[in-house]
PDB file of C-alpha atoms in Angstrom:
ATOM      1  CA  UNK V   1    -193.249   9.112  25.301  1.00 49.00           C
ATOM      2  CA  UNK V   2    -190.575   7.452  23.007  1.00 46.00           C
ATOM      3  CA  UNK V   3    -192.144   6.669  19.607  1.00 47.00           C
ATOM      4  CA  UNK V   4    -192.067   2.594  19.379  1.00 47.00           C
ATOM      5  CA  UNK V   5    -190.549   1.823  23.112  1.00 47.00           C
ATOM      6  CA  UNK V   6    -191.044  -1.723  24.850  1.00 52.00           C
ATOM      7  CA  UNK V   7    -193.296  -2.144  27.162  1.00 54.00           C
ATOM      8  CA  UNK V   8    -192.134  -4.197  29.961  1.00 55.00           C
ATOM      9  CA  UNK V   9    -194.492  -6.303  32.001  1.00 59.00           C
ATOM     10  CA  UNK V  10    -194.105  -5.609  35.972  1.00 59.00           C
ATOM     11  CA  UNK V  11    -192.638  -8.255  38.335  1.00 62.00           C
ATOM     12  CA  UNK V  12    -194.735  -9.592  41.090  1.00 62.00           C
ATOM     13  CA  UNK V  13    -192.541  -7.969  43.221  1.00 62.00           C
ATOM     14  CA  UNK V  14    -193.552  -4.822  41.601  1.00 59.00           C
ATOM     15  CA  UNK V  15    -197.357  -5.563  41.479  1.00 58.00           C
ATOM     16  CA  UNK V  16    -197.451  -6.047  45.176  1.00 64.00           C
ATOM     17  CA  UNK V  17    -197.418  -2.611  46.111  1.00 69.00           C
ATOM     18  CA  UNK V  18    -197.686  -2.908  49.640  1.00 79.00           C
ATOM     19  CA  UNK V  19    -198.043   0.032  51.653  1.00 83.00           C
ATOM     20  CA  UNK V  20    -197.648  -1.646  55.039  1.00 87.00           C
ATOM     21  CA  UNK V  21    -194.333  -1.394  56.532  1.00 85.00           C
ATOM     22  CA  UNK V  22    -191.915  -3.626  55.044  1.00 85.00           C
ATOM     23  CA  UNK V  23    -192.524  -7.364  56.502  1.00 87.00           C
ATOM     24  CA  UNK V  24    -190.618  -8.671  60.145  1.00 89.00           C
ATOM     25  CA  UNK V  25    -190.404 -11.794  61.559  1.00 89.00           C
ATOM     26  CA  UNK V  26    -189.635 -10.270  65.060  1.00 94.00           C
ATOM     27  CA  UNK V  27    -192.621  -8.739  66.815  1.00 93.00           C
ATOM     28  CA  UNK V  28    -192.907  -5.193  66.927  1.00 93.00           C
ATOM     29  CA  UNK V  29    -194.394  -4.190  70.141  1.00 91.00           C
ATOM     30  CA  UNK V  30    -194.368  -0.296  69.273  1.00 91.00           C
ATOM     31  CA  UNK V  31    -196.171  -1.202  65.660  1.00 94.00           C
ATOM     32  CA  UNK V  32    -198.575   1.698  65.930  1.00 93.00           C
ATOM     33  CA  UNK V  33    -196.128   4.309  67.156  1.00 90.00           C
ATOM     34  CA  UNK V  34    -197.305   5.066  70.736  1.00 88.00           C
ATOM     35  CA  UNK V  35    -194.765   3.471  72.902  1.00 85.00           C
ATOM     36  CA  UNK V  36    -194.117   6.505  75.322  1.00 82.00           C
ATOM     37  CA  UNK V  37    -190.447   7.771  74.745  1.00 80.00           C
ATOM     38  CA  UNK V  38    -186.933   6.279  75.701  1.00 79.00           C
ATOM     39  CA  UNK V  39    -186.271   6.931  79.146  1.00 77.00           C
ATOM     40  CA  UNK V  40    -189.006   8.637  80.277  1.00 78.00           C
ATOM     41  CA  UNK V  41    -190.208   5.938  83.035  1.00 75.00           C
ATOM     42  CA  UNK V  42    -193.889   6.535  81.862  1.00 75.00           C
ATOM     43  CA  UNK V  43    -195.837   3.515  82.371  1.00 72.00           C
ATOM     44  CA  UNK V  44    -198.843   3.307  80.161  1.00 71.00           C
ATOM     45  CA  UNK V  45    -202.546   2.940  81.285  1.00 75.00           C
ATOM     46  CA  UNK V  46    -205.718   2.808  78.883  1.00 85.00           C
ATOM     47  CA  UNK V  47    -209.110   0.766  77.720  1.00 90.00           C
ATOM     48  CA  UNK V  48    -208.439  -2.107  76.261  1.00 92.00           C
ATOM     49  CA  UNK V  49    -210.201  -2.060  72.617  1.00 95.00           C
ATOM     50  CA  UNK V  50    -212.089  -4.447  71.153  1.00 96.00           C
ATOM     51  CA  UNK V  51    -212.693  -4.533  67.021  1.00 98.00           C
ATOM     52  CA  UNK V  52    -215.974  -6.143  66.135  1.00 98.00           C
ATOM     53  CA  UNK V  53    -215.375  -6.347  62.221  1.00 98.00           C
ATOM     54  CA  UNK V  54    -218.575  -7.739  60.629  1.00 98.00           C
ATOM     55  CA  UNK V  55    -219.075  -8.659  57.091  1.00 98.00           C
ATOM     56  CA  UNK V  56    -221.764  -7.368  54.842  1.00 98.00           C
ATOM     57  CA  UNK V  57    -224.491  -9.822  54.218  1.00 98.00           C
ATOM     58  CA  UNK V  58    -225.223 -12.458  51.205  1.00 98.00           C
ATOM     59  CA  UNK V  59    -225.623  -9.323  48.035  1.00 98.00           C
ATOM     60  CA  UNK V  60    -227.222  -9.827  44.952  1.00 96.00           C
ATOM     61  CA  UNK V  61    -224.509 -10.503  41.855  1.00 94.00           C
ATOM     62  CA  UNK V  62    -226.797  -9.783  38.994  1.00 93.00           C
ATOM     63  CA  UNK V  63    -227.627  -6.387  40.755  1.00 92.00           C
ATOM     64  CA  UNK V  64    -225.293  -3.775  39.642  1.00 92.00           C
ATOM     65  CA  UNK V  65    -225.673  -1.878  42.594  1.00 93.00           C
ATOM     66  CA  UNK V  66    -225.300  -4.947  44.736  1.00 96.00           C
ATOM     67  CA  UNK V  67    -227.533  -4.528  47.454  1.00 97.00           C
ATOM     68  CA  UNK V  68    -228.449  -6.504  49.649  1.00 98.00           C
ATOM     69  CA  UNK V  69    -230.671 -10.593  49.037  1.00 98.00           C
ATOM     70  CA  UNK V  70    -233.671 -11.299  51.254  1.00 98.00           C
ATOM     71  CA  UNK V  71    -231.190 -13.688  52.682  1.00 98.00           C
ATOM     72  CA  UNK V  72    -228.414 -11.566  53.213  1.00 98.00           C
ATOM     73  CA  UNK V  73    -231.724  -8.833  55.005  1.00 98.00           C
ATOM     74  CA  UNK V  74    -232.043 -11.611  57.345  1.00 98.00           C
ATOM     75  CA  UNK V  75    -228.215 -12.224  58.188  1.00 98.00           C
ATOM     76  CA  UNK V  76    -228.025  -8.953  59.234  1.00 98.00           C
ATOM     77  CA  UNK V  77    -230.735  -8.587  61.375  1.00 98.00           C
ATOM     78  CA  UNK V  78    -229.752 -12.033  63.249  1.00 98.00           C
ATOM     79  CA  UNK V  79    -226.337 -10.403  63.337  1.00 98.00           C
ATOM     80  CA  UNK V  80    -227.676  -7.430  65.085  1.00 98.00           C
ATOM     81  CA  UNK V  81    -229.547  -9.477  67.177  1.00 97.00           C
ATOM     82  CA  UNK V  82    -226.779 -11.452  68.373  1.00 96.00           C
ATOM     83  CA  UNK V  83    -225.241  -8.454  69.362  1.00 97.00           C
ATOM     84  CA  UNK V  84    -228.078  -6.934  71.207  1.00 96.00           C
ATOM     85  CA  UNK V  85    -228.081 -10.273  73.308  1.00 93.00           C
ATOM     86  CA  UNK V  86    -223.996 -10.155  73.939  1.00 91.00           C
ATOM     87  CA  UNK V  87    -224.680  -6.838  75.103  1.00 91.00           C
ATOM     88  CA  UNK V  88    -228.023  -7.294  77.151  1.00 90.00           C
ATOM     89  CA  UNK V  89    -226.322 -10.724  78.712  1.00 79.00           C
ATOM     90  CA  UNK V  90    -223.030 -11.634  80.435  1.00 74.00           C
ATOM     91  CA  UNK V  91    -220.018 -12.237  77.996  1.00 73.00           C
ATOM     92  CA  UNK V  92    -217.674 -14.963  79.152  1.00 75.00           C
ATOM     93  CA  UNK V  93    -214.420 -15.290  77.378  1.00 74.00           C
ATOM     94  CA  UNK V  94    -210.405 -15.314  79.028  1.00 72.00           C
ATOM     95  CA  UNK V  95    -211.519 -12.517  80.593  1.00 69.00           C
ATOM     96  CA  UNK V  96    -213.982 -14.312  82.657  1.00 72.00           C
ATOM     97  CA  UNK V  97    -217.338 -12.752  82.816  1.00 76.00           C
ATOM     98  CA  UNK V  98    -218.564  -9.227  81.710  1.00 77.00           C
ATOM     99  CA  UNK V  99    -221.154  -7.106  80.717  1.00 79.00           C
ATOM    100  CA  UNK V 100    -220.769  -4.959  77.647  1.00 87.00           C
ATOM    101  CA  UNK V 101    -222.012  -1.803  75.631  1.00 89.00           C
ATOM    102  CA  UNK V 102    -221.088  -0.695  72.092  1.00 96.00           C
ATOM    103  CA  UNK V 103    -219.463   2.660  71.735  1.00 96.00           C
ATOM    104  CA  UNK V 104    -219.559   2.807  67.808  1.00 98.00           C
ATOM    105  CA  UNK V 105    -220.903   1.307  64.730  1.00 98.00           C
ATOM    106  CA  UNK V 106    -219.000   2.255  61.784  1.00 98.00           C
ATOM    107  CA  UNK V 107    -220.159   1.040  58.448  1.00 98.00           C
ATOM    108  CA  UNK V 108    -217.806   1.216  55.076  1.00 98.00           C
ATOM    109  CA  UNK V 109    -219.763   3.477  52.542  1.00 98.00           C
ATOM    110  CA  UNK V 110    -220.578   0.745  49.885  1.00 98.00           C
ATOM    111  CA  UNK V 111    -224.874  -0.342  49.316  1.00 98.00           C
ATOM    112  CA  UNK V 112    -224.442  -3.471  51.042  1.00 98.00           C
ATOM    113  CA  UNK V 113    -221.935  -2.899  53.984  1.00 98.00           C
ATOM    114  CA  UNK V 114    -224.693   0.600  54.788  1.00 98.00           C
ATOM    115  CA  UNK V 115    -227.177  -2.153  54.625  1.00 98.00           C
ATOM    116  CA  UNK V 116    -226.055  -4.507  56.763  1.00 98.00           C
ATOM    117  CA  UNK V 117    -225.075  -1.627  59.210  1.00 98.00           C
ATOM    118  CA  UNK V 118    -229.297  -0.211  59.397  1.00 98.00           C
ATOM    119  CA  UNK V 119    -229.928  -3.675  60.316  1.00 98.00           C
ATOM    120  CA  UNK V 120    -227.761  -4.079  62.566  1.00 98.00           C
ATOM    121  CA  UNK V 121    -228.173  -0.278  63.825  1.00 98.00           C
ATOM    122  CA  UNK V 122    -231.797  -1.409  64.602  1.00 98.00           C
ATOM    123  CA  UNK V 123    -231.519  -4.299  67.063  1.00 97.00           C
ATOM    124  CA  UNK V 124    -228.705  -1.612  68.801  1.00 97.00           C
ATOM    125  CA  UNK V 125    -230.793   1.684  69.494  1.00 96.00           C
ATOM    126  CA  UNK V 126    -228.335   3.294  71.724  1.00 96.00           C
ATOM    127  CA  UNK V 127    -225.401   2.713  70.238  1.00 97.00           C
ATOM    128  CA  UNK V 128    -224.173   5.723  68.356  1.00 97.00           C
ATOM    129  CA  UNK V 129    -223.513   5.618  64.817  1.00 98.00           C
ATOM    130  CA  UNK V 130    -220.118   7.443  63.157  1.00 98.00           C
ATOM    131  CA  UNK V 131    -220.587   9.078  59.303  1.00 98.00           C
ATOM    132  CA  UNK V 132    -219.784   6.178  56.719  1.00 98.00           C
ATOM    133  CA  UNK V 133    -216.474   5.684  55.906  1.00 98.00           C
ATOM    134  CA  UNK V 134    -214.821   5.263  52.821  1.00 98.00           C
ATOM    135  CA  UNK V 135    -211.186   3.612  54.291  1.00 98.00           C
ATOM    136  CA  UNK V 136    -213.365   0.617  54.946  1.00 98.00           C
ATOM    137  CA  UNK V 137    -214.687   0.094  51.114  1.00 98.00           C
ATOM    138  CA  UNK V 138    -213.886  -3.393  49.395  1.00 97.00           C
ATOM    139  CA  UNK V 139    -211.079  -3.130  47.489  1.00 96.00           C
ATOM    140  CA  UNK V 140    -207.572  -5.603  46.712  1.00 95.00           C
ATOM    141  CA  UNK V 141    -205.199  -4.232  49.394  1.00 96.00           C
ATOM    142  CA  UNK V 142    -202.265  -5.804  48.184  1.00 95.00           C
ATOM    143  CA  UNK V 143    -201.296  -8.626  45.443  1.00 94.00           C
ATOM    144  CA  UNK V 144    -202.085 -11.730  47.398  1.00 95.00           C
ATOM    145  CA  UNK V 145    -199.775 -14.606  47.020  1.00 94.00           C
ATOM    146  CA  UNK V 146    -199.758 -17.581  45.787  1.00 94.00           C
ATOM    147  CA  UNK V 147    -202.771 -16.676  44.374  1.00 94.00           C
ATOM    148  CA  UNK V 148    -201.601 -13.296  42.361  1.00 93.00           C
ATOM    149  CA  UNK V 149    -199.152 -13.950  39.805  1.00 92.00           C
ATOM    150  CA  UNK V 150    -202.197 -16.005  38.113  1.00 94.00           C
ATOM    151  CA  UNK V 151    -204.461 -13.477  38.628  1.00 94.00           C
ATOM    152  CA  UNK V 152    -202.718 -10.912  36.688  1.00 92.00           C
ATOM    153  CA  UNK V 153    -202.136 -13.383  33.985  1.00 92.00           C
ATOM    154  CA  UNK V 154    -205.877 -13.751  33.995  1.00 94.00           C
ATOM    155  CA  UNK V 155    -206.529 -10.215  34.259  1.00 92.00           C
ATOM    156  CA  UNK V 156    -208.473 -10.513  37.349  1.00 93.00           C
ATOM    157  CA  UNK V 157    -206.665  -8.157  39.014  1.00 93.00           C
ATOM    158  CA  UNK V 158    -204.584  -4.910  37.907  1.00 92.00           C
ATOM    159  CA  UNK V 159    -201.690  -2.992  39.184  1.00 91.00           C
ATOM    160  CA  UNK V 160    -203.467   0.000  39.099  1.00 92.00           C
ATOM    161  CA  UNK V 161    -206.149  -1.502  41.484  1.00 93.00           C
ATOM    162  CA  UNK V 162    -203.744  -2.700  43.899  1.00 93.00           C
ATOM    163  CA  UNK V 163    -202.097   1.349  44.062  1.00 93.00           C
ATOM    164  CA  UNK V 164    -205.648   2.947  44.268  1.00 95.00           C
ATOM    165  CA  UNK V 165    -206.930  -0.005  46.998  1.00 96.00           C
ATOM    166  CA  UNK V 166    -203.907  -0.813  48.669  1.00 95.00           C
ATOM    167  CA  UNK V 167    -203.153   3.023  50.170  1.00 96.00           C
ATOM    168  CA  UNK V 168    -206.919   3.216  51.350  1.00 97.00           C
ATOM    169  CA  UNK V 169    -207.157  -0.001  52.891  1.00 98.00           C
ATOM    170  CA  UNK V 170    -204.141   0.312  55.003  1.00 97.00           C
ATOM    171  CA  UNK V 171    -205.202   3.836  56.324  1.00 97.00           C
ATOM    172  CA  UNK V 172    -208.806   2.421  57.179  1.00 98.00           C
ATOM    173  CA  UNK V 173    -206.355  -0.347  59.128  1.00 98.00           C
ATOM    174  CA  UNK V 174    -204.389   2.280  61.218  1.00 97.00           C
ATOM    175  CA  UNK V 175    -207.250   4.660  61.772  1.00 97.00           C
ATOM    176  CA  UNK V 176    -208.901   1.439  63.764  1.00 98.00           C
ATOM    177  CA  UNK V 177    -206.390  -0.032  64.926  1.00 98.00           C
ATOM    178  CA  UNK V 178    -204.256   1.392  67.768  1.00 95.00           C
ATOM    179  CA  UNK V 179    -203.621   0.872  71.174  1.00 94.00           C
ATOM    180  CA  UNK V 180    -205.089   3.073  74.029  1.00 91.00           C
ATOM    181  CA  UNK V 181    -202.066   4.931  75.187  1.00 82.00           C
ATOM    182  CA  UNK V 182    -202.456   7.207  77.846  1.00 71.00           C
ATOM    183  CA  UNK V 183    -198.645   8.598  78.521  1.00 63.00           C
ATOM    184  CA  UNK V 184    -200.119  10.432  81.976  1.00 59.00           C
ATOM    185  CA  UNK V 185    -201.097   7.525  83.490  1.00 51.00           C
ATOM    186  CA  UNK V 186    -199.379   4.694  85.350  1.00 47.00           C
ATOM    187  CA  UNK V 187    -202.305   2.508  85.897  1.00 43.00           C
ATOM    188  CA  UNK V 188    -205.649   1.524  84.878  1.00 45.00           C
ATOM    189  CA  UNK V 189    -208.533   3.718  85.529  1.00 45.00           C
ATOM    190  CA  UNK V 190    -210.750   2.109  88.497  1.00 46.00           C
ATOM    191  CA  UNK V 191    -214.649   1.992  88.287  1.00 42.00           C
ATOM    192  CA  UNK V 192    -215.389   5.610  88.769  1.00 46.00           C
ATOM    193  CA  UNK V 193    -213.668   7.250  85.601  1.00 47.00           C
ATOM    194  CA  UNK V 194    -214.978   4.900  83.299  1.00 46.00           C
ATOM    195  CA  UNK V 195    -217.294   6.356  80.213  1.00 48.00           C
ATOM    196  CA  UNK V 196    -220.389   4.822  79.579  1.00 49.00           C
ATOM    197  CA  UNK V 197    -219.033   2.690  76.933  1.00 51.00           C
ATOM    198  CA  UNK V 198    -218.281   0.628  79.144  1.00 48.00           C
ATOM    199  CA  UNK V 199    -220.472  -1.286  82.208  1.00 50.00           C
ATOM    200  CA  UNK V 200    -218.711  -2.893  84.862  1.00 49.00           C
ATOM    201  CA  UNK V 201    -219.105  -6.706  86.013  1.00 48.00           C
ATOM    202  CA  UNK V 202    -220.427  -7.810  89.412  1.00 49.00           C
ATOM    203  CA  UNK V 203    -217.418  -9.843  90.199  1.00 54.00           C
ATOM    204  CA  UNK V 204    -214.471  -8.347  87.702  1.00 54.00           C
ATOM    205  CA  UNK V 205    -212.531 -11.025  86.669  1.00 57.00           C
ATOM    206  CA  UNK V 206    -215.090 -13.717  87.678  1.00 58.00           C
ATOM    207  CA  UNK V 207    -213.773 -17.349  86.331  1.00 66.00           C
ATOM    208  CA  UNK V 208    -210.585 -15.433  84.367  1.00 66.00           C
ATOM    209  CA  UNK V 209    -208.234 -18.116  83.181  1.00 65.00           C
ATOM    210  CA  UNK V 210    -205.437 -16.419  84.913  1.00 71.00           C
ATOM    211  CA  UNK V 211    -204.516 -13.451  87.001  1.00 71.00           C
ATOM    212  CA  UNK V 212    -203.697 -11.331  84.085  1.00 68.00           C
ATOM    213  CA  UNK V 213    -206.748 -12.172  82.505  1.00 69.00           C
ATOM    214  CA  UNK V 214    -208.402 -11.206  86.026  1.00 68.00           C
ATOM    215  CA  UNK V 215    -206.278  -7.958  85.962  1.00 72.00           C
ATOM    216  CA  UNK V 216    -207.569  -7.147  82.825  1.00 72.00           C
ATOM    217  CA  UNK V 217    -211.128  -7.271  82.950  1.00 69.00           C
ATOM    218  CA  UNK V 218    -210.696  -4.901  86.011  1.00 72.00           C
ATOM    219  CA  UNK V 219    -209.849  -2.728  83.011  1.00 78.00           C
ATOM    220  CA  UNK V 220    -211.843  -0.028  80.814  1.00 86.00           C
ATOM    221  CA  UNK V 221    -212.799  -1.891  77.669  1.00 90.00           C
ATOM    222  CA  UNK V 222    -213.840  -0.281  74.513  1.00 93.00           C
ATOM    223  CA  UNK V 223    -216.249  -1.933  72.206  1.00 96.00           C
ATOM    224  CA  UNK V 224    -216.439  -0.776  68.160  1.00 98.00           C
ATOM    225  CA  UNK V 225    -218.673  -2.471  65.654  1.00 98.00           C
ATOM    226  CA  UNK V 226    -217.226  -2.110  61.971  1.00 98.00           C
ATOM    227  CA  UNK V 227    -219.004  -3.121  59.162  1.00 98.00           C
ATOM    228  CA  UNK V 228    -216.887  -3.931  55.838  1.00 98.00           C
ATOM    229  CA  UNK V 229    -216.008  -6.508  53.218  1.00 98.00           C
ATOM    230  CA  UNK V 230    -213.715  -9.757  53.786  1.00 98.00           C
ATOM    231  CA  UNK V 231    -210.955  -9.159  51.713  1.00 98.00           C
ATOM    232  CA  UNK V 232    -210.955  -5.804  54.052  1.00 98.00           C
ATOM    233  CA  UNK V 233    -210.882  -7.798  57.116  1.00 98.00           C
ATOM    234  CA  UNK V 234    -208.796 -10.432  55.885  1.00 98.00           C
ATOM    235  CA  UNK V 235    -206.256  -7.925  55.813  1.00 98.00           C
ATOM    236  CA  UNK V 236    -206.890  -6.202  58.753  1.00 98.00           C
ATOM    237  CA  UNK V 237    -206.105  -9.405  60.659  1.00 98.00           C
ATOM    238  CA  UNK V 238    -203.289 -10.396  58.441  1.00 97.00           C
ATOM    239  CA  UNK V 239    -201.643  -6.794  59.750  1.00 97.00           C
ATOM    240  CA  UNK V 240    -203.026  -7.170  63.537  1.00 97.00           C
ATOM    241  CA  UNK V 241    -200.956 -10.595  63.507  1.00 97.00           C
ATOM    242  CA  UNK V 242    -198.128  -9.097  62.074  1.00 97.00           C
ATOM    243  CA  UNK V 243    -198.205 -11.441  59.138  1.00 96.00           C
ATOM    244  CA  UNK V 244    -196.983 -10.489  55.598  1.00 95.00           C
ATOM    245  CA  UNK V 245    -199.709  -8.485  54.085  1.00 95.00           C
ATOM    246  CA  UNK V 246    -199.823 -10.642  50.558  1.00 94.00           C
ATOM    247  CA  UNK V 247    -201.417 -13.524  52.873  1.00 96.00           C
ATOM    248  CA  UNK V 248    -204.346 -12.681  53.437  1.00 97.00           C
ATOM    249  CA  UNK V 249    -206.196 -14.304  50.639  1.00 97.00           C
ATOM    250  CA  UNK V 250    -205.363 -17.283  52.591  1.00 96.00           C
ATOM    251  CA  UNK V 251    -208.070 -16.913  54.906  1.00 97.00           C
ATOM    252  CA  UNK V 252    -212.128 -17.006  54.834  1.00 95.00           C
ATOM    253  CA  UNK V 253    -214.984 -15.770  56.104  1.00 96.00           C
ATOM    254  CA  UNK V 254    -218.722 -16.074  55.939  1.00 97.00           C
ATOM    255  CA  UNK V 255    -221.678 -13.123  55.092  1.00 98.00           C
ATOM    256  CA  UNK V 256    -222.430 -11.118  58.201  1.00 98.00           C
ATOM    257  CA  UNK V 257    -219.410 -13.164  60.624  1.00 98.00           C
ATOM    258  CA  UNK V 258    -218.051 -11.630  63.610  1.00 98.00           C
ATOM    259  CA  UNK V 259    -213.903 -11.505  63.705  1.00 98.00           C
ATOM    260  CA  UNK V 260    -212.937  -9.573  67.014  1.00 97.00           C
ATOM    261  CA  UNK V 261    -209.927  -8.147  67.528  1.00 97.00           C
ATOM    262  CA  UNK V 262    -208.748  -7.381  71.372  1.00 95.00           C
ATOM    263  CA  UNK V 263    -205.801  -4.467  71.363  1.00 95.00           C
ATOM    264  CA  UNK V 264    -204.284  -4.285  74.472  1.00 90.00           C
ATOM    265  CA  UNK V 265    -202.777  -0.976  75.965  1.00 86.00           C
TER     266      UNK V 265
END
């Protein structure tokens, strides 16, 4: 280093450090890469995936480790109870009416996301539960605006958090989130090669709101249960929508809420 050189501060533009790709205002229907290739006349069949991202329950602040409240105990378990009863019941949404299982429950590794995730792992039995994952961790994915330019001024934020977050964040974000491509086949799978992720309704399609909808819940659906932190969600969904990245401070959640996320094939 140069004895006595300047030290100049970083631009917000600098401090963003997003490592999504660089922000459109067109849709991008091939955002995750698996559009089959030009020319090939492959059309795509596969399950249609729903993303059950869950926050954490109410933690304790004066805890270092910050585990979990008595409150944020109970969240959880009337979280996984919810659950149990959406899966146990008939779920009626644009797709009319259908019955559902969980395939996974991933939890991020941190105290109270694991938590959450053994409450919610005992109200759901069955459901098989993946290793703990680090990509989902709480972290500041990228330098949210308007908010950020103040918060490096108060030092509530660093640059350096932003490059260590931001990387791990995004990969959690496209190891979830992707479409189920299946390049060999040109239409969806009927009722005898589903997997037993997956129980059919009575009446497919019962009460859709259109035919697509109908179509649809004809379809394989996939159902994952991710347990994180908001300002890891916040950004998932800011990403799903194709929004800039640096928004998602702009949105909210509450301990233990359910945001689902419905990928299409």
């Amino acid at each position: 280093p140069v004895s006595g050189a300047r030290r100049r501060q970083k631009s917000v533009d600098e401090v963003l450090c997003s490592p999504a790709p660089r922000w459109k205002r067109a849709w991008d229907d091939d955002w995750d890469g698996r559009h089959p290739p030009p020319g090939s006349g492959v059309e795509c069949g596969g399950k249609i995936r729903h993303l059950l991202l869950v926050r954490h329950g109410q933690y304790d602040l004066e805890d270092p480790a910050h585990g979990l409240t008595p409150l944020g105990q109970q969240q959880a378990a009337l979280t996984g109870q919810r659950l149990a009863a959406q899966s146990a019941g008939v779920k009626k949404d644009a797709y009319g009416e259908q019955r559902i299982r969980y395939s996974l429950l991933v939890s991020s590794d941190v105290l109270r996301a694991r938590q959450t995730a053994d409450a919610i792992a005992a109200e759901l039995p069955t459901v098989p539960r993946a290793s703990d994952d680090t990509l989902l961790a709480e972290g500041f994915p990228v330098l949210p605006m308007p908010q950020g330019p103040a918060f490096l001024r108060d030092g509530k934020v660093t640059p350096s958090s932003i490059i260590e977050d931001g990387p791990k964040i995004e990969a959690g974000f496209r190891r979830y989130f992707r479409r189920d491509v299946d390049h060999k086949r040109a239409a969806p799978a009927d009722a005898g090669g589903l997997n037993e992720a997956f129980v059919p309704p009575a009446a497919p399609g019962a009460n859709a709101i259109s035919p697509e909808a109908a179509a649809a819940a004809a379809m394989e659906h996939e159902y994952i249960v991710l347990v994180c932190h908001m300002n890891v969600i916040r950004y998932f969904v800011a990403r799903a929508l194709q929004l800039p990245p640096e928004m998602w401070l702009r949105m909210r959640g509450n301990n233990c809420g359910i945001t689902e996320v419905i990928i299409q094939p």
